[in-house]
JSON list of C-alpha atoms in Angstrom, two decimals:
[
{"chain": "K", "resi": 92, "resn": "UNK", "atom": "CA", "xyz": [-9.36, -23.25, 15.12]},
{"chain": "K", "resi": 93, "resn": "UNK", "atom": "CA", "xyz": [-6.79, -21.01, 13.17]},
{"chain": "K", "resi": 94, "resn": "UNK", "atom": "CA", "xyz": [-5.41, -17.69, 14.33]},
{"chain": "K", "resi": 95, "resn": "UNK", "atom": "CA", "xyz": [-6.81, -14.79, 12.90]},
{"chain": "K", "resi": 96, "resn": "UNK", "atom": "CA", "xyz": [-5.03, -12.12, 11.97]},
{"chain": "K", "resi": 97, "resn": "UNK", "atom": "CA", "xyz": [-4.15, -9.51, 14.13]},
{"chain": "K", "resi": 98, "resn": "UNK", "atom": "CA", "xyz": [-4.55, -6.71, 11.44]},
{"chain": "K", "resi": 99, "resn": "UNK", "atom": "CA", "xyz": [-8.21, -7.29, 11.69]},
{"chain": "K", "resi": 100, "resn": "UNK", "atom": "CA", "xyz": [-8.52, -8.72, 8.19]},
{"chain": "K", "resi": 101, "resn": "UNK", "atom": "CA", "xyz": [-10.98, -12.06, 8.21]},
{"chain": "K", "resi": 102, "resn": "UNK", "atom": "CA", "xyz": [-7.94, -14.03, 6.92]},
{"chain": "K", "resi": 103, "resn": "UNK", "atom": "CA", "xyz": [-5.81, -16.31, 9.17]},
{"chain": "K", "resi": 104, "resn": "UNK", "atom": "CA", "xyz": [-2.96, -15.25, 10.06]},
{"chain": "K", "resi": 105, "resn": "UNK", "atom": "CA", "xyz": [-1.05, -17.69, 8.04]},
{"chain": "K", "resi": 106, "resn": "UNK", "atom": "CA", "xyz": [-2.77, -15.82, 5.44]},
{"chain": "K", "resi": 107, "resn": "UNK", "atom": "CA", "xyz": [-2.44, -12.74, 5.76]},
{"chain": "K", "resi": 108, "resn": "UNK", "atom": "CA", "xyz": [0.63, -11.04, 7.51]},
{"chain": "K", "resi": 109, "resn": "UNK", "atom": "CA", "xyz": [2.86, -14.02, 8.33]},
{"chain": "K", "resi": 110, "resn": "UNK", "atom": "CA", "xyz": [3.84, -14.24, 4.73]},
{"chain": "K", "resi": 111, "resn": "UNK", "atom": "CA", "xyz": [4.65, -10.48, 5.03]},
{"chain": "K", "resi": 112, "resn": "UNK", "atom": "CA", "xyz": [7.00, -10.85, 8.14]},
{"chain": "K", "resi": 113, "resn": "UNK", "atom": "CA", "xyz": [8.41, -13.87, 7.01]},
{"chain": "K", "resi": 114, "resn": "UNK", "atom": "CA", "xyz": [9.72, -12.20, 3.62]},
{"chain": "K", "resi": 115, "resn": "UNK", "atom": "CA", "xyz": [8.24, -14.58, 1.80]},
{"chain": "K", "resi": 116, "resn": "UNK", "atom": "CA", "xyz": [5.91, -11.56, 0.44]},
{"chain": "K", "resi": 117, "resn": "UNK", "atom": "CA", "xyz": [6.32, -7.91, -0.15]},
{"chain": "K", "resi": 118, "resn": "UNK", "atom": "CA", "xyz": [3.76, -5.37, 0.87]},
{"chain": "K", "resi": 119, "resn": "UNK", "atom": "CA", "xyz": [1.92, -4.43, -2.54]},
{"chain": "K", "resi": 120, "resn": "UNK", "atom": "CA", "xyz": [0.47, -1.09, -0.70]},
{"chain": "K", "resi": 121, "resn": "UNK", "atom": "CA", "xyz": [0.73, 1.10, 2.39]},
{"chain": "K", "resi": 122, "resn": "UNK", "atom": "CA", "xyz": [-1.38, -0.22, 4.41]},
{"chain": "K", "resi": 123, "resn": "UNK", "atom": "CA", "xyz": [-0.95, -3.83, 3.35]},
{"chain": "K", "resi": 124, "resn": "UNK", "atom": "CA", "xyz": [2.93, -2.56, 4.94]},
{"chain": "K", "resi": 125, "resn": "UNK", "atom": "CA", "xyz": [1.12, -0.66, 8.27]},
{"chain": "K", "resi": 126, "resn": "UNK", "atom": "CA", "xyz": [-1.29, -3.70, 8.96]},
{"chain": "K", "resi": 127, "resn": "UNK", "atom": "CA", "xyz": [1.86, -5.62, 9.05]},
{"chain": "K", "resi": 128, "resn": "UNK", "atom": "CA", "xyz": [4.04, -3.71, 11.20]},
{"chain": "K", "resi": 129, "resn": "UNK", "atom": "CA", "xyz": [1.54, -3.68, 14.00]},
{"chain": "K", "resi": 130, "resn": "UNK", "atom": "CA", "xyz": [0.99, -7.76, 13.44]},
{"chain": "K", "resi": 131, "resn": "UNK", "atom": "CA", "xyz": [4.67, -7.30, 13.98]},
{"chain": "K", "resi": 132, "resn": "UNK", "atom": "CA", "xyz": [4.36, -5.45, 17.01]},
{"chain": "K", "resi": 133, "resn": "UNK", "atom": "CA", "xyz": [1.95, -7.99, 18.02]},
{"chain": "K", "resi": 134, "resn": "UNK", "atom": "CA", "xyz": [4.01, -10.89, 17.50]},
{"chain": "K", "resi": 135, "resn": "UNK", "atom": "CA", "xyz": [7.13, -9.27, 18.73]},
{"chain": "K", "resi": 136, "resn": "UNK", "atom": "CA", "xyz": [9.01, -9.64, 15.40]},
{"chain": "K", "resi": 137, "resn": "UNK", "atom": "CA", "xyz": [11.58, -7.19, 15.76]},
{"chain": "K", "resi": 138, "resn": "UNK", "atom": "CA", "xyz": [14.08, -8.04, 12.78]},
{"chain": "K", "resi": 139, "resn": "UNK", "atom": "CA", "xyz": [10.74, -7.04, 10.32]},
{"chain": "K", "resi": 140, "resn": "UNK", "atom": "CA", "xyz": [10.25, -3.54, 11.93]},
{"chain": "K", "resi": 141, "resn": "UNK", "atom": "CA", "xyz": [14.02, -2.83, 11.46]},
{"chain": "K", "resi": 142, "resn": "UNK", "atom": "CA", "xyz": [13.87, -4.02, 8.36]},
{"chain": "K", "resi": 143, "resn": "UNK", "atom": "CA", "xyz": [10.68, -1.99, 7.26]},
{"chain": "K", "resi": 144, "resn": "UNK", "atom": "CA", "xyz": [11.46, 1.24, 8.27]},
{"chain": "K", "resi": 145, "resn": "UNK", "atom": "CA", "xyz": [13.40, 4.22, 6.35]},
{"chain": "K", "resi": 146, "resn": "UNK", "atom": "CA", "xyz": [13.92, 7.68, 6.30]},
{"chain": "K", "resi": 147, "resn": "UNK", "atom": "CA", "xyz": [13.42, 9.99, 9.19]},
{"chain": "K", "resi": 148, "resn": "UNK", "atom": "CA", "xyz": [12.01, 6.74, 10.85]},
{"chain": "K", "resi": 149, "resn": "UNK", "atom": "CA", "xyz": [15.24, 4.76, 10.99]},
{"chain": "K", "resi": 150, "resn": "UNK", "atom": "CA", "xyz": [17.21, 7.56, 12.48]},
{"chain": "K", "resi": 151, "resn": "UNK", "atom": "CA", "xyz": [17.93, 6.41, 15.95]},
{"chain": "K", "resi": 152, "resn": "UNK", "atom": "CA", "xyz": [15.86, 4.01, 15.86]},
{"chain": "K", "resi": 153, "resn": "UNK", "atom": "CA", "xyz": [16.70, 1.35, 18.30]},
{"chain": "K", "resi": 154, "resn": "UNK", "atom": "CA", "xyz": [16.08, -2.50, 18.10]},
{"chain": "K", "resi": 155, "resn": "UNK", "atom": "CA", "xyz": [16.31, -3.00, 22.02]},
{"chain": "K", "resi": 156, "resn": "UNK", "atom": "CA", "xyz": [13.38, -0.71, 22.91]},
{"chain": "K", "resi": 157, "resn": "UNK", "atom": "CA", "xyz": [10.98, -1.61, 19.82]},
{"chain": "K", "resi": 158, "resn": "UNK", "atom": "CA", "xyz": [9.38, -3.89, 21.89]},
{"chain": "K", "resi": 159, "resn": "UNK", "atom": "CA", "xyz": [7.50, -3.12, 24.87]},
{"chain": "K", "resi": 160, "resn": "UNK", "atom": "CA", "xyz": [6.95, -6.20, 26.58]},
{"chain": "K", "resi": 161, "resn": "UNK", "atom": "CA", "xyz": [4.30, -4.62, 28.97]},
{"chain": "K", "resi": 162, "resn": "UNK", "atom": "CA", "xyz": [2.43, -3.58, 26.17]},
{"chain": "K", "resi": 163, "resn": "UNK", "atom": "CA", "xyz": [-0.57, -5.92, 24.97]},
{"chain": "K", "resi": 164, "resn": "UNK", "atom": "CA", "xyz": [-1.79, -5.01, 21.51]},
{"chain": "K", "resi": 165, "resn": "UNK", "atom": "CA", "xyz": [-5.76, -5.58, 21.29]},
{"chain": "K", "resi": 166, "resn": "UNK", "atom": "CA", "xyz": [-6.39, -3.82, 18.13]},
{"chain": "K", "resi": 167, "resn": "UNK", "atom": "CA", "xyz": [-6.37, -1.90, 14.97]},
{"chain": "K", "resi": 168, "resn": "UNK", "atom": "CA", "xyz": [-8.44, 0.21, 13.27]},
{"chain": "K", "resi": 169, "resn": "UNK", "atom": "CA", "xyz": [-7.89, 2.38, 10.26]},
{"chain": "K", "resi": 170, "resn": "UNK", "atom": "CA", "xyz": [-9.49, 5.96, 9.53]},
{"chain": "K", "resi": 171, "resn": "UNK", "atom": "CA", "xyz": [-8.20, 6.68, 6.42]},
{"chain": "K", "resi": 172, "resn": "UNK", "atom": "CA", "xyz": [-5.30, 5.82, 3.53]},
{"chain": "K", "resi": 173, "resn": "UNK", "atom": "CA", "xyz": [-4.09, 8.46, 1.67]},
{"chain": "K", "resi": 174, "resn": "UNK", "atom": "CA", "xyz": [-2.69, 7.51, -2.14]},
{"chain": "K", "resi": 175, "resn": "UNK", "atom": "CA", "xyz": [-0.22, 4.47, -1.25]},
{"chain": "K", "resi": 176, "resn": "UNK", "atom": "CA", "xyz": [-1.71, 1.74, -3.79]},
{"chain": "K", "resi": 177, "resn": "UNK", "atom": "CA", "xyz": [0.61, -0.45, -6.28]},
{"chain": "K", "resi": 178, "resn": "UNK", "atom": "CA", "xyz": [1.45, 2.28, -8.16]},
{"chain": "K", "resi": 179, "resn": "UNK", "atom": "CA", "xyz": [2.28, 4.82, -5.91]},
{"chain": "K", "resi": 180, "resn": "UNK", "atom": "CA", "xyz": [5.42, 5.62, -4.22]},
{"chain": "K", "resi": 181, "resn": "UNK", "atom": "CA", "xyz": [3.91, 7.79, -1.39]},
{"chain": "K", "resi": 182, "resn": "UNK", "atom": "CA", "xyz": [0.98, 6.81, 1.00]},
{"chain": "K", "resi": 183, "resn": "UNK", "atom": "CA", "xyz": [-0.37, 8.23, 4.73]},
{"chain": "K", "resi": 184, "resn": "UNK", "atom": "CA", "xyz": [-2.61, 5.49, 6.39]},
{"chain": "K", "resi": 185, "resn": "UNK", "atom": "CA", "xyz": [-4.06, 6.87, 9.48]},
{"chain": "K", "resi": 186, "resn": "UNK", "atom": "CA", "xyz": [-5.06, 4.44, 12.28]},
{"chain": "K", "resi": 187, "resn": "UNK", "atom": "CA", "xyz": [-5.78, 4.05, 16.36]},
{"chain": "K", "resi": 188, "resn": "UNK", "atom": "CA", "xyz": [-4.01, 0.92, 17.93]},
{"chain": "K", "resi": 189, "resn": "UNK", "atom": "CA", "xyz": [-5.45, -0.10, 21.24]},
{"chain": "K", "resi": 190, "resn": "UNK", "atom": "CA", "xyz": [-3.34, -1.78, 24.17]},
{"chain": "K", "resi": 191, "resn": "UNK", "atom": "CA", "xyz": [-3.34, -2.66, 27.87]},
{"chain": "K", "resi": 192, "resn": "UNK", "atom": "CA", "xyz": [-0.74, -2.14, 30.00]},
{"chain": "K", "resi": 193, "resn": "UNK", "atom": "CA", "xyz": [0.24, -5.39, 31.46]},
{"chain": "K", "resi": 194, "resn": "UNK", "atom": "CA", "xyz": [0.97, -3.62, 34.45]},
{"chain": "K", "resi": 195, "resn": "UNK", "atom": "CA", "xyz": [-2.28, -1.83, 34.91]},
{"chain": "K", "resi": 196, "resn": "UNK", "atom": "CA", "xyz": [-4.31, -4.08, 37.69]},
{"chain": "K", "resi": 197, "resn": "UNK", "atom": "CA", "xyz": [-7.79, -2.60, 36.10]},
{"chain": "K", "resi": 198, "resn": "UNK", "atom": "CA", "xyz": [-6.92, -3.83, 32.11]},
{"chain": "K", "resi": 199, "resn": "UNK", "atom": "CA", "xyz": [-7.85, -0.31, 31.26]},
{"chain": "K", "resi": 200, "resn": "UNK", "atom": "CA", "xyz": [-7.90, -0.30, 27.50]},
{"chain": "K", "resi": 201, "resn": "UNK", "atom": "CA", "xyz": [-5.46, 2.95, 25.85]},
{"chain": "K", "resi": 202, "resn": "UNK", "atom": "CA", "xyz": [-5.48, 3.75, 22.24]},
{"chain": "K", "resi": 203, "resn": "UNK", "atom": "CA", "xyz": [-2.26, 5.46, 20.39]},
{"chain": "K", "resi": 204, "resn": "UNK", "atom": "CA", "xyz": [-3.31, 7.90, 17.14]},
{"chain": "K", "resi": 205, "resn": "UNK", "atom": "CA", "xyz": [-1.03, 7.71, 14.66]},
{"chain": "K", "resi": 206, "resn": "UNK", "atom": "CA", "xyz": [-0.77, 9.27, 10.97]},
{"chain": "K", "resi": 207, "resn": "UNK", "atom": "CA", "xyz": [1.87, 7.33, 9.33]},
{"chain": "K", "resi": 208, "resn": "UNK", "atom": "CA", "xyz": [4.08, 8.07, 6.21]},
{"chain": "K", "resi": 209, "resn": "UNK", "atom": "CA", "xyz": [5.24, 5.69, 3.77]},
{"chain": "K", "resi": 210, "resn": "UNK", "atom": "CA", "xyz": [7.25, 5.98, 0.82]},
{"chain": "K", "resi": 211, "resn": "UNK", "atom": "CA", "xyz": [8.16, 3.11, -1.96]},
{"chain": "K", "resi": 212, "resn": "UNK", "atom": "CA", "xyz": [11.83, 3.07, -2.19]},
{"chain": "K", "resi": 213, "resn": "UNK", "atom": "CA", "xyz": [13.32, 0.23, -4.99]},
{"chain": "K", "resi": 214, "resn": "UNK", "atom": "CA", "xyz": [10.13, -1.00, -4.98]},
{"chain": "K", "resi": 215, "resn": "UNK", "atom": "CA", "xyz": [9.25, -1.85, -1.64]},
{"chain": "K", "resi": 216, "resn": "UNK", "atom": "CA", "xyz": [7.46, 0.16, 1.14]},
{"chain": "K", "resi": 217, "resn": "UNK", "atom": "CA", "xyz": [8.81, 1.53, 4.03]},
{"chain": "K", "resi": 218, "resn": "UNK", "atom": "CA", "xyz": [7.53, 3.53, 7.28]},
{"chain": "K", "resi": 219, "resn": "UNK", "atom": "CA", "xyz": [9.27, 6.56, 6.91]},
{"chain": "K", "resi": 220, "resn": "UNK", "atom": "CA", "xyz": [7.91, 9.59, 9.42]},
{"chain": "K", "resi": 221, "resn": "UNK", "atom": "CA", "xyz": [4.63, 10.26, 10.65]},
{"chain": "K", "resi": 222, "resn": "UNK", "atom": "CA", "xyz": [3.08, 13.84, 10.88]}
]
C-alpha cells in the first residue's frame, strides 16, 4: 500500500508533497506551500523549511532547532485561506496541526493554531510571518 500524504490530501505522497520538497515542483498557491511545510515537518526535511521561508520568518531562524524530534505530527486541518491563489502574491491560510509528545506516557493528543502569512517573492511562495 502507498503512503498517503501527510497534508491530508487523498493523493500519495509521491504525489502530492514529495515533488514539492524535492524541488522538483514549485508551490502554485499558499496553501499548496503550507500543506508542504508541515509534510516537511513531518518528514523532518529541514533544508525545505530553510529554504521556504522569508521575511520576518527567516530572521533568526535556526536550522538546529526546526526539528523537534519529540514531536509526532498526527495532523492537519485547514480553517480558512485568505487570497494566495496563482495569481496572487499575498495569502493567510489558517490551520490547527495536531501532535503527541513522544515523551508524554498517556499519547495525549495537542493541537498548535496557527494563522500563517505568505507572500510570492520572484515567483515563488514563501512563509513569511504569522499574525
Amino acid at each position: 500500500m502507498r503512503e498517503s500524504c501527510p497534508c491530508g490530501n487523498k493523493k500519495t505522497y509521491m504525489q502530492c508533497c514529495q515533488r514539492l520538497i524535492a524541488g522538483k515542483k514549485q508551490a502554485r498557491t499558499a496553501k499548496e506551500l503550507m500543506q508542504s511545510r508541515y509534510t516537511a515537518f513531518v518528514k523532518k526535511k529541514a533544508a525545505y523549511l530553510m529554504s521556504t521561508v522569508a521575511d520576518n520568518a527567516a530572521k533568526g531562524f535556526d536550522k538546529s532547532s526546526i526539528i523537534d524530534s519529540d514531536i509526532k505530527w498526527i495532523g492537519l486541518q485547514i480553517h480558512r485561506v485568505v487570497q494566495g491563489q496563482e495569481e496572487d502574491c499575498y495569502g493567510e491560510v489558517v490551520f490547527t496541526a495536531y501532535y503527541k509528545q513522544k515523551k508524554d506516557a498517556m499519547g495525549k493528543r495537542q493541537a498548535m493554531d496557527e494563522h500563517s502569512v505568505f507572500k510570492k517573492i520572484n515567483g515563488k511562495w514563501f512563509y513569511t510571518d504569522s499574525l
